[in-house]
XYZ file of C-alpha atoms in Angstrom:
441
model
C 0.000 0.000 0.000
C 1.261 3.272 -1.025
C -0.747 6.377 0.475
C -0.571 9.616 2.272
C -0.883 9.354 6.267
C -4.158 11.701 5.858
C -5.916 8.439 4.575
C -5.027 6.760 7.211
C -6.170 8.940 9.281
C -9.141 9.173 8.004
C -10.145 5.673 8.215
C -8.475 5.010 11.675
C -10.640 8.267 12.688
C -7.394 9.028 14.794
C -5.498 12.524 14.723
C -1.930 12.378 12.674
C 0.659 14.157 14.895
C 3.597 15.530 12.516
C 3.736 16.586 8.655
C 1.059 14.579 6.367
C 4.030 12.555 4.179
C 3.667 9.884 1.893
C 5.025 5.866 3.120
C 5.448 3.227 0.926
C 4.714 -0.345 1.757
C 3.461 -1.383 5.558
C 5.312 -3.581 8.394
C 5.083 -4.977 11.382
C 8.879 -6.133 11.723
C 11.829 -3.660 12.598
C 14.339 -5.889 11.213
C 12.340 -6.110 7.878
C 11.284 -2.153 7.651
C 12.609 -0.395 4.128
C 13.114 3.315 3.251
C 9.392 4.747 3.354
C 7.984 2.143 5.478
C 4.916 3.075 8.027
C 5.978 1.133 10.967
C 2.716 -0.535 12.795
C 4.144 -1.284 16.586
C 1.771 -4.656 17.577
C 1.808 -5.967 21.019
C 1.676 -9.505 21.366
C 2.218 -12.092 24.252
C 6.032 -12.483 23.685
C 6.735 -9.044 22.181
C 5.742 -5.632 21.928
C 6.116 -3.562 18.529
C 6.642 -0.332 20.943
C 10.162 -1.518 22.106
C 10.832 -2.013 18.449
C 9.822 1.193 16.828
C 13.361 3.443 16.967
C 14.856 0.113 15.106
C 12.532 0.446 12.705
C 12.864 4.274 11.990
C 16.653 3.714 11.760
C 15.943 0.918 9.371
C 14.159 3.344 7.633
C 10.455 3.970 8.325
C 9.019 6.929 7.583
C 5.902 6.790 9.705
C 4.322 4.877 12.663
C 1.226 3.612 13.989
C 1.160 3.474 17.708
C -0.026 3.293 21.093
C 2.006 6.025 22.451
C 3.355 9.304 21.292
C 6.551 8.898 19.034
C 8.809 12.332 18.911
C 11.104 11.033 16.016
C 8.848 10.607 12.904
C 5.212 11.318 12.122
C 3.005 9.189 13.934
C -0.968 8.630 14.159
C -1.694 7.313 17.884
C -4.732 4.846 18.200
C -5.876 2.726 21.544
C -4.995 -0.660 19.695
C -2.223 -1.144 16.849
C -4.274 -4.818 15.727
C -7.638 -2.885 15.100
C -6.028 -0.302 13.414
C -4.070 -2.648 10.731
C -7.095 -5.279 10.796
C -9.119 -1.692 9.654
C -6.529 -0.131 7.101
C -6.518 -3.777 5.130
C -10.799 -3.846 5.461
C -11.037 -0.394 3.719
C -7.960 -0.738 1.620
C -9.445 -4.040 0.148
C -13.210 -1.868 0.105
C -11.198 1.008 -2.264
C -9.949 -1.850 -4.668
C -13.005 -3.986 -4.845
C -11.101 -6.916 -6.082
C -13.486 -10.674 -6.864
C -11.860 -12.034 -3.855
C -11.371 -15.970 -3.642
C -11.028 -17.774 0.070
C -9.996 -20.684 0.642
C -9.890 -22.393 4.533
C -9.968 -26.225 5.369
C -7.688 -28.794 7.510
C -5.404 -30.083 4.435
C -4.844 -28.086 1.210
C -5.223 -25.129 1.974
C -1.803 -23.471 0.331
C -1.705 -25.992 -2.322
C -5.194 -24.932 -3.483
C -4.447 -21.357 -2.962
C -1.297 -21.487 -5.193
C -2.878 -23.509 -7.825
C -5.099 -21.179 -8.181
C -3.510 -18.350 -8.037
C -1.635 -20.087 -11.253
C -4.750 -20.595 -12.844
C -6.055 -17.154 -12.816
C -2.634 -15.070 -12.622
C -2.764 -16.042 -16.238
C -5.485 -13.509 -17.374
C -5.656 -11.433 -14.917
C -3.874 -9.111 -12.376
C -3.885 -11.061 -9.054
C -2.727 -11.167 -5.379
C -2.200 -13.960 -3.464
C -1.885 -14.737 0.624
C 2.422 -13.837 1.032
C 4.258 -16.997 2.164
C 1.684 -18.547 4.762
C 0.561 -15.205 5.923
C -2.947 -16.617 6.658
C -4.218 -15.557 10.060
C -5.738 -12.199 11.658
C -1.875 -10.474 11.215
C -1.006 -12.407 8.099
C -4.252 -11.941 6.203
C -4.281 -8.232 6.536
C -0.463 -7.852 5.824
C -1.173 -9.690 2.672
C -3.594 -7.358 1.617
C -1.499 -4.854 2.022
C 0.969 -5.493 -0.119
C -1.831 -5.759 -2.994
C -1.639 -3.142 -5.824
C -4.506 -1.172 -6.580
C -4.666 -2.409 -10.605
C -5.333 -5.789 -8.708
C -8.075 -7.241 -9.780
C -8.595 -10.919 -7.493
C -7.344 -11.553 -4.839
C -6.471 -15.426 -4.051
C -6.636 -15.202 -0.036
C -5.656 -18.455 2.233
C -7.534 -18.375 5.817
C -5.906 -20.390 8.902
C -7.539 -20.637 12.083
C -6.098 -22.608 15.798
C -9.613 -21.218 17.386
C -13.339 -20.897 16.636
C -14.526 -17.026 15.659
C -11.182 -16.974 13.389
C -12.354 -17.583 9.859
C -14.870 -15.150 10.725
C -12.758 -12.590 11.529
C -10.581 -13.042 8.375
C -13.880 -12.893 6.083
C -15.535 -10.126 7.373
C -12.120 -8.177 6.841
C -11.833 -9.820 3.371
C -15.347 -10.225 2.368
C -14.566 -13.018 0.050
C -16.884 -13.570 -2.994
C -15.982 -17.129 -4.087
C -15.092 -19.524 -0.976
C -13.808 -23.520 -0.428
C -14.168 -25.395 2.406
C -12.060 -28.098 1.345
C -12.502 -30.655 3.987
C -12.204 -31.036 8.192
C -10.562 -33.500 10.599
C -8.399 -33.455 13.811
C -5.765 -30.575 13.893
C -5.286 -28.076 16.567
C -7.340 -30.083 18.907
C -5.414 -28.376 21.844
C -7.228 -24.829 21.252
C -10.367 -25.898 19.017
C -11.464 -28.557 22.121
C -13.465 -31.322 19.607
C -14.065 -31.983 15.916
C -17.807 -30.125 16.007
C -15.436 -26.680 17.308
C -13.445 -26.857 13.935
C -16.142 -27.464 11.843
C -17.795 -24.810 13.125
C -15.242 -22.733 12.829
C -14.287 -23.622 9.333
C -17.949 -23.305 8.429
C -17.445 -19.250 9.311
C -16.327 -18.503 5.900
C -19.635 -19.586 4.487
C -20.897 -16.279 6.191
C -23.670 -14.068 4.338
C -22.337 -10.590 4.340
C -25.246 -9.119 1.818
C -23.417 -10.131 -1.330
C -23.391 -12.777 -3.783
C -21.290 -15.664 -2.601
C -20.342 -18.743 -4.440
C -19.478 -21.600 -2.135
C -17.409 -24.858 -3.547
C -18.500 -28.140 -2.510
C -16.878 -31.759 -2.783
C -20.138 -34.104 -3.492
C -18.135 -37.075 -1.593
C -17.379 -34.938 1.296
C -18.722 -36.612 5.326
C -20.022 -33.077 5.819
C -21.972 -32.412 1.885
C -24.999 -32.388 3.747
C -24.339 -30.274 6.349
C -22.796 -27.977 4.387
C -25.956 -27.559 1.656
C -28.256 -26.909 4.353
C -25.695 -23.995 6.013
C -25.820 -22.390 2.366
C -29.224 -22.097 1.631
C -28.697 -18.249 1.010
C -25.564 -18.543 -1.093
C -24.787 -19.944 -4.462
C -23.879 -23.252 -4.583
C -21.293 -25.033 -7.077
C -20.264 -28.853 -6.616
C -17.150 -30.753 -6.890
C -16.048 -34.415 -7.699
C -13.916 -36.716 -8.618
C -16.483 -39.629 -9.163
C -20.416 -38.315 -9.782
C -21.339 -35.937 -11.730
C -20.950 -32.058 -10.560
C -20.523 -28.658 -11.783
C -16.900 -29.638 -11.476
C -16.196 -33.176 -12.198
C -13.373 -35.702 -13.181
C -13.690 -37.479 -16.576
C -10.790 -39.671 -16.290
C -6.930 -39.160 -15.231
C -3.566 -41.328 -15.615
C -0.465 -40.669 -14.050
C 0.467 -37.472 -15.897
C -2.482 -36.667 -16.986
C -6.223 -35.197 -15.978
C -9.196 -34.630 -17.696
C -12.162 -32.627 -16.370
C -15.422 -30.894 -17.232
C -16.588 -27.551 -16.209
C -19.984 -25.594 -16.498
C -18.040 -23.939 -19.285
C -16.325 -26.641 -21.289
C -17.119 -30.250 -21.625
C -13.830 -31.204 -21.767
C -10.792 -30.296 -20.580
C -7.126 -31.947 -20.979
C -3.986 -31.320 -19.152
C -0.739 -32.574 -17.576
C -0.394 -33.335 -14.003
C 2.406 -34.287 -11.743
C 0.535 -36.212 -9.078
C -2.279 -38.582 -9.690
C -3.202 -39.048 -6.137
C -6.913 -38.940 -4.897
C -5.942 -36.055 -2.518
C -4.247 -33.988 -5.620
C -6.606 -34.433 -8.132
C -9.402 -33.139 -5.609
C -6.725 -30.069 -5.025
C -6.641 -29.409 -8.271
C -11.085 -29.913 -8.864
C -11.104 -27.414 -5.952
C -8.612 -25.165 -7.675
C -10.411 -25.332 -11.298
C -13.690 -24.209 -9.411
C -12.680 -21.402 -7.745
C -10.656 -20.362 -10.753
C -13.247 -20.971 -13.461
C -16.432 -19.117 -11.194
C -13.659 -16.056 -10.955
C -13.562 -16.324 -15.124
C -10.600 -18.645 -15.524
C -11.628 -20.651 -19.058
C -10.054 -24.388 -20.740
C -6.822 -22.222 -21.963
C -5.589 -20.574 -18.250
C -5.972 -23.991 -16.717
C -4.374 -25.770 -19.585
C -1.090 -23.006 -19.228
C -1.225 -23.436 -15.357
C -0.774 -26.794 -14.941
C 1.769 -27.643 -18.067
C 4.277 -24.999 -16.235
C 3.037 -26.370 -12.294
C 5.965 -27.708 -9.973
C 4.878 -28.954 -6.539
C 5.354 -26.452 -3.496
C 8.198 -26.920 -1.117
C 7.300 -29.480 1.887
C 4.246 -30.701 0.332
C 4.858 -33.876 -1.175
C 7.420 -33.108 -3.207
C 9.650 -35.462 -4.267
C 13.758 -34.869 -4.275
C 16.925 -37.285 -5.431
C 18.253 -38.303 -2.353
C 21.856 -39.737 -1.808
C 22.346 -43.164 -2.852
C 19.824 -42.732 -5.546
C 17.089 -42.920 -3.426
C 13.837 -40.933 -3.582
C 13.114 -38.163 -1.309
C 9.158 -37.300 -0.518
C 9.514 -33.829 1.367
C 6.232 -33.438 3.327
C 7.103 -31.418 6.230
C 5.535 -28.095 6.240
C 2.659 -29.405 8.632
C 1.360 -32.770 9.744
C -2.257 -33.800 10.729
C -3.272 -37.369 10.915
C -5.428 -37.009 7.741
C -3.104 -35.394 6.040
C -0.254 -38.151 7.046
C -2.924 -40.591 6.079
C -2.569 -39.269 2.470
C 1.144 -39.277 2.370
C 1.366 -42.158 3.234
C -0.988 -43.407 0.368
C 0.818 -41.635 -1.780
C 4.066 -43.266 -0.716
C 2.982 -46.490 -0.680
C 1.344 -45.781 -4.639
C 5.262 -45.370 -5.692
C 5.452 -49.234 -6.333
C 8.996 -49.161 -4.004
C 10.192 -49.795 -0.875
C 8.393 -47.611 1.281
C 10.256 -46.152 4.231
C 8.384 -43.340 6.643
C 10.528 -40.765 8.518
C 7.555 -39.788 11.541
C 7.949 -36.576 13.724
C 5.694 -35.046 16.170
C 1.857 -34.347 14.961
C 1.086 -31.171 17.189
C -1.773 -30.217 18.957
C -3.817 -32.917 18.841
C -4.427 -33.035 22.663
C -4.880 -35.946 25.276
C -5.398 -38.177 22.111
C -2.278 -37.307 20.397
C -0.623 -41.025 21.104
C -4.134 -42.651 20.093
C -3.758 -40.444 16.540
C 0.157 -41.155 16.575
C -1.032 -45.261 17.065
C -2.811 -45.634 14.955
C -1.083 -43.985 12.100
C 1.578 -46.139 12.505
C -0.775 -49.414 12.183
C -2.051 -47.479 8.977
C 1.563 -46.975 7.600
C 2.307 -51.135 8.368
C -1.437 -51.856 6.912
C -0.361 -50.091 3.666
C 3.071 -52.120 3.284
C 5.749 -49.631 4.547
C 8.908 -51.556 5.368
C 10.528 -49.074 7.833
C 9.377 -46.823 10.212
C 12.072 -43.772 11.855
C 10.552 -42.120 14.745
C 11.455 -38.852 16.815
C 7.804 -38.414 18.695
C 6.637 -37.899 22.037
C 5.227 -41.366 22.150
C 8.228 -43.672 20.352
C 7.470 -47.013 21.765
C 3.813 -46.918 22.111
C 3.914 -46.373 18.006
C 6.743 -49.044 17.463
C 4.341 -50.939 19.152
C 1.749 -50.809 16.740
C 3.920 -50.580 13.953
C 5.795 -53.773 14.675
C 9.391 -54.639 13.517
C 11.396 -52.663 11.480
C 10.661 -49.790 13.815
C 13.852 -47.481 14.664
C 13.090 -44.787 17.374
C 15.325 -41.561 18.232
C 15.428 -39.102 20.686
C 17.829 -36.548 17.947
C 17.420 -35.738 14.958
C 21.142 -35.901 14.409
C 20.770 -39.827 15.358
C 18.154 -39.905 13.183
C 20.109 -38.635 10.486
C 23.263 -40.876 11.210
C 20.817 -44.170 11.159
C 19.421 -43.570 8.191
C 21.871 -42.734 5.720
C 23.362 -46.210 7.061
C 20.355 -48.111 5.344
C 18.999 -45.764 2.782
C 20.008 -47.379 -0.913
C 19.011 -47.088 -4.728
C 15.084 -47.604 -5.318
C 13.548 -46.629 -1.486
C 11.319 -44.260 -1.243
C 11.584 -41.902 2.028
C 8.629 -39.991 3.365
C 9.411 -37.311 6.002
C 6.231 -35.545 7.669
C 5.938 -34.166 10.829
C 4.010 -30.873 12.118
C 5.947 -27.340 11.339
C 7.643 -26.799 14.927
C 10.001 -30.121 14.614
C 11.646 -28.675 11.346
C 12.355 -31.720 9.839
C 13.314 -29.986 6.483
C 16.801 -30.006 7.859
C 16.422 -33.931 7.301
C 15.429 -33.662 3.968
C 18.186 -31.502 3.372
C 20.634 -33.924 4.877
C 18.891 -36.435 2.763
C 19.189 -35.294 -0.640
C 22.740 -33.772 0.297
């Protein structure tokens, strides 16, 4: 966002104390602030943006947003910093009137938002969620850095607690929305499965305008979710029956769908798993109901390469095959890696880190995704968990269990040869891209 402070001021209906200059681009992050920033000082329960803000103006910012008077720069005081950058991206996102796309759900959500951000970046000007900026600070950062020739925006919405997605679409106001599916994640702040649906279910909100709402016909929840959209417009997904958006037929490099639009529609893919190819459906709807046509999707996916830590597969040392799944880990999700593993026609070995937040049934979830993994034919299971031997116990031989990831490391390249293929998952806080990286080293 590039704008004098007087709009600002104006829609933060706060008084701007110094000269009314012009700031370039908006941050939360002293070490990250560039010439012409506006520096917005958040508090938060391990920091506070206030002890931050003379870094920032030596770093170059040109402006702040604050909670107490600033002598240095030109600053616009307000009661609380989050309101006021929750409000600046609201009205800021009001001036450009974009056809906004959301997309929330337990598993997908990034790989749905970048596919279709592919689709439509192809005809025209679009925005997408920065990095995995997808939460009440994220979202409206994200917005921010928008253009004002922008003309969809392709927004990813996270939540760890109910009223979240609602807060993210009534800043957003999406026009074209996916729910792409729910199951266990986050248990530790949600509480149960019915508190994450619910939650999830928040971006089919009614805010006065037409909204289209994507639906997967084979979904547990279809049901539910028809009856919660009675006043919105309603577009179907699948990969079996026949929907607005439905699968004709698909190899291993190849899909072929048909659309309200088009009866047909051919194109390459890298992954022919279930849980891709309904990634993809999701990603053709949203596109297509935002004006996306045979030709964008066509140019999308012959150019697509798989997103860092989702499922992407590396050449690891001793010619083995590297699956690099670790950005997050749920036991759905882990469920689906480990079908795609196991689809490789290999040896199938499963590196298995911690699954976060999944409260006082984490070691039934851990448990039984290790009976899963030996159910589906993996050969070897490496474990760094909070609950090693309970899931070498259901797992059964071949189990190796670690307390480092340095051991880990050691262990494996030991064993690892030519034609094994190596799954590594785990939630985001264990980092175990740093095995990968040893891995393909």
């Amino acid at each position: 966002m590039k704008a004098k402070l007087s709009e600002l001021e104006n829609m933060l209906k706060s008084s701007l104390s110094g000269p009314d200059i012009l700031f370039d681009g908006i941050t939360i992050d002293s070490r990250t602030t560039m010439p012409g920033n506006l520096f917005i000082a958040l508090r938060g329960d391990k920091y506070d943006g206030h002890d931050y803000i003379n870094q920032a103006i030596q770093n170059g910012a040109v402006a702040v947003i604050t909670e107490v008077d600033v002598s240095a720069v030109p600053f616009i005081k307000v009661s609380d910093t989050l309101q006021a950058l929750t409000r600046i991206a609201s009205e800021y996102s009001k001036e450009i009137n974009p056809i906004t796309i959301s997309v929330t759900g337990t598993n997908g959500k990034t790989t749905v938002t970048d596919m279709t951000y592919r689709i439509i970046s192809n005809y025209k000007k679009t925005m997408k969620t920065f990095k995995n900026f997808n939460n009440n600070i994220g979202l409206p950062l994200s917005i921010l850095r928008a253009n004002r020739s922008d003309d969809i925006f392709v927004l990813e919405m996270g939540a760890s607690r109910v009223g979240d997605i609602r807060e993210l679409v009534e800043i957003a106001r999406p026009n074209i929305v996916a729910l792409l599916n729910v199951s266990a994640a986050h248990l530790e702040s949600f509480g149960s499965i019915e508190n994450i649906l619910l939650t999830k279910e928040e971006i089919f909100l009614n805010q006065g305008q037409d909204k289209t709402v994507i639906i997967n016909k084979s979904d547990e929840y279809y049901d539910r979710w028809i009856k919660k959209n009675s006043s919105n417009i309603i577009k179907t997904i699948s990969l079996t029956d026949d929907a607005d958006y439905s699968m004709l037929d698909f190899s291993a490099n190849k899909m072929i769908v048909k659309t309200p639009f088009e009866d047909k529609i051919e194109f390459k893919i890298n992954n022919s798993e279930s849980f891709n190819l309904l990634n993809i459906l999701y990603s053709i709807g949203l596109a297509c109901e935002a004006g996306a046509r045979s030709e964008h999707i066509i140019s999308a996916f012959d150019n697509y390469r798989d997103v860092e830590g989702r499922s992407k597969i590396y050449e690891g040392i001793n010619n083995a095959k590297i699956i690099d799944s670790t950005y997050n880990a749920n036991p759905a999700s882990f469920k689906a890696s480990i079908d795609l593993l196991t689809s490789m026609n290999s040896k199938s070995w499963v590196i298995m880190g911690q699954m976060g937040e999944l409260g006082v049934n984490s070691e039934k979830y851990h448990t039984e995704l290790a009976a899963y993994a030996a159910d589906k034919g993996v050969e070897k299971l490496f474990v760094l968990t909070d609950h090693n031997d309970a899931i070498s116990d259901a797992f059964g031989k071949n189990s190796y269990l670690f307390d480092k990831k340095s051991d880990l490391i050691s262990e494996i390249k030991l064993l690892i040869q030519k034609d094994i293929y190596v799954l590594v998952k785990a939630s985001r806080y264990m980092k175990f891209e740093t095995i990968v990286r040893e891995l393909i080293s």
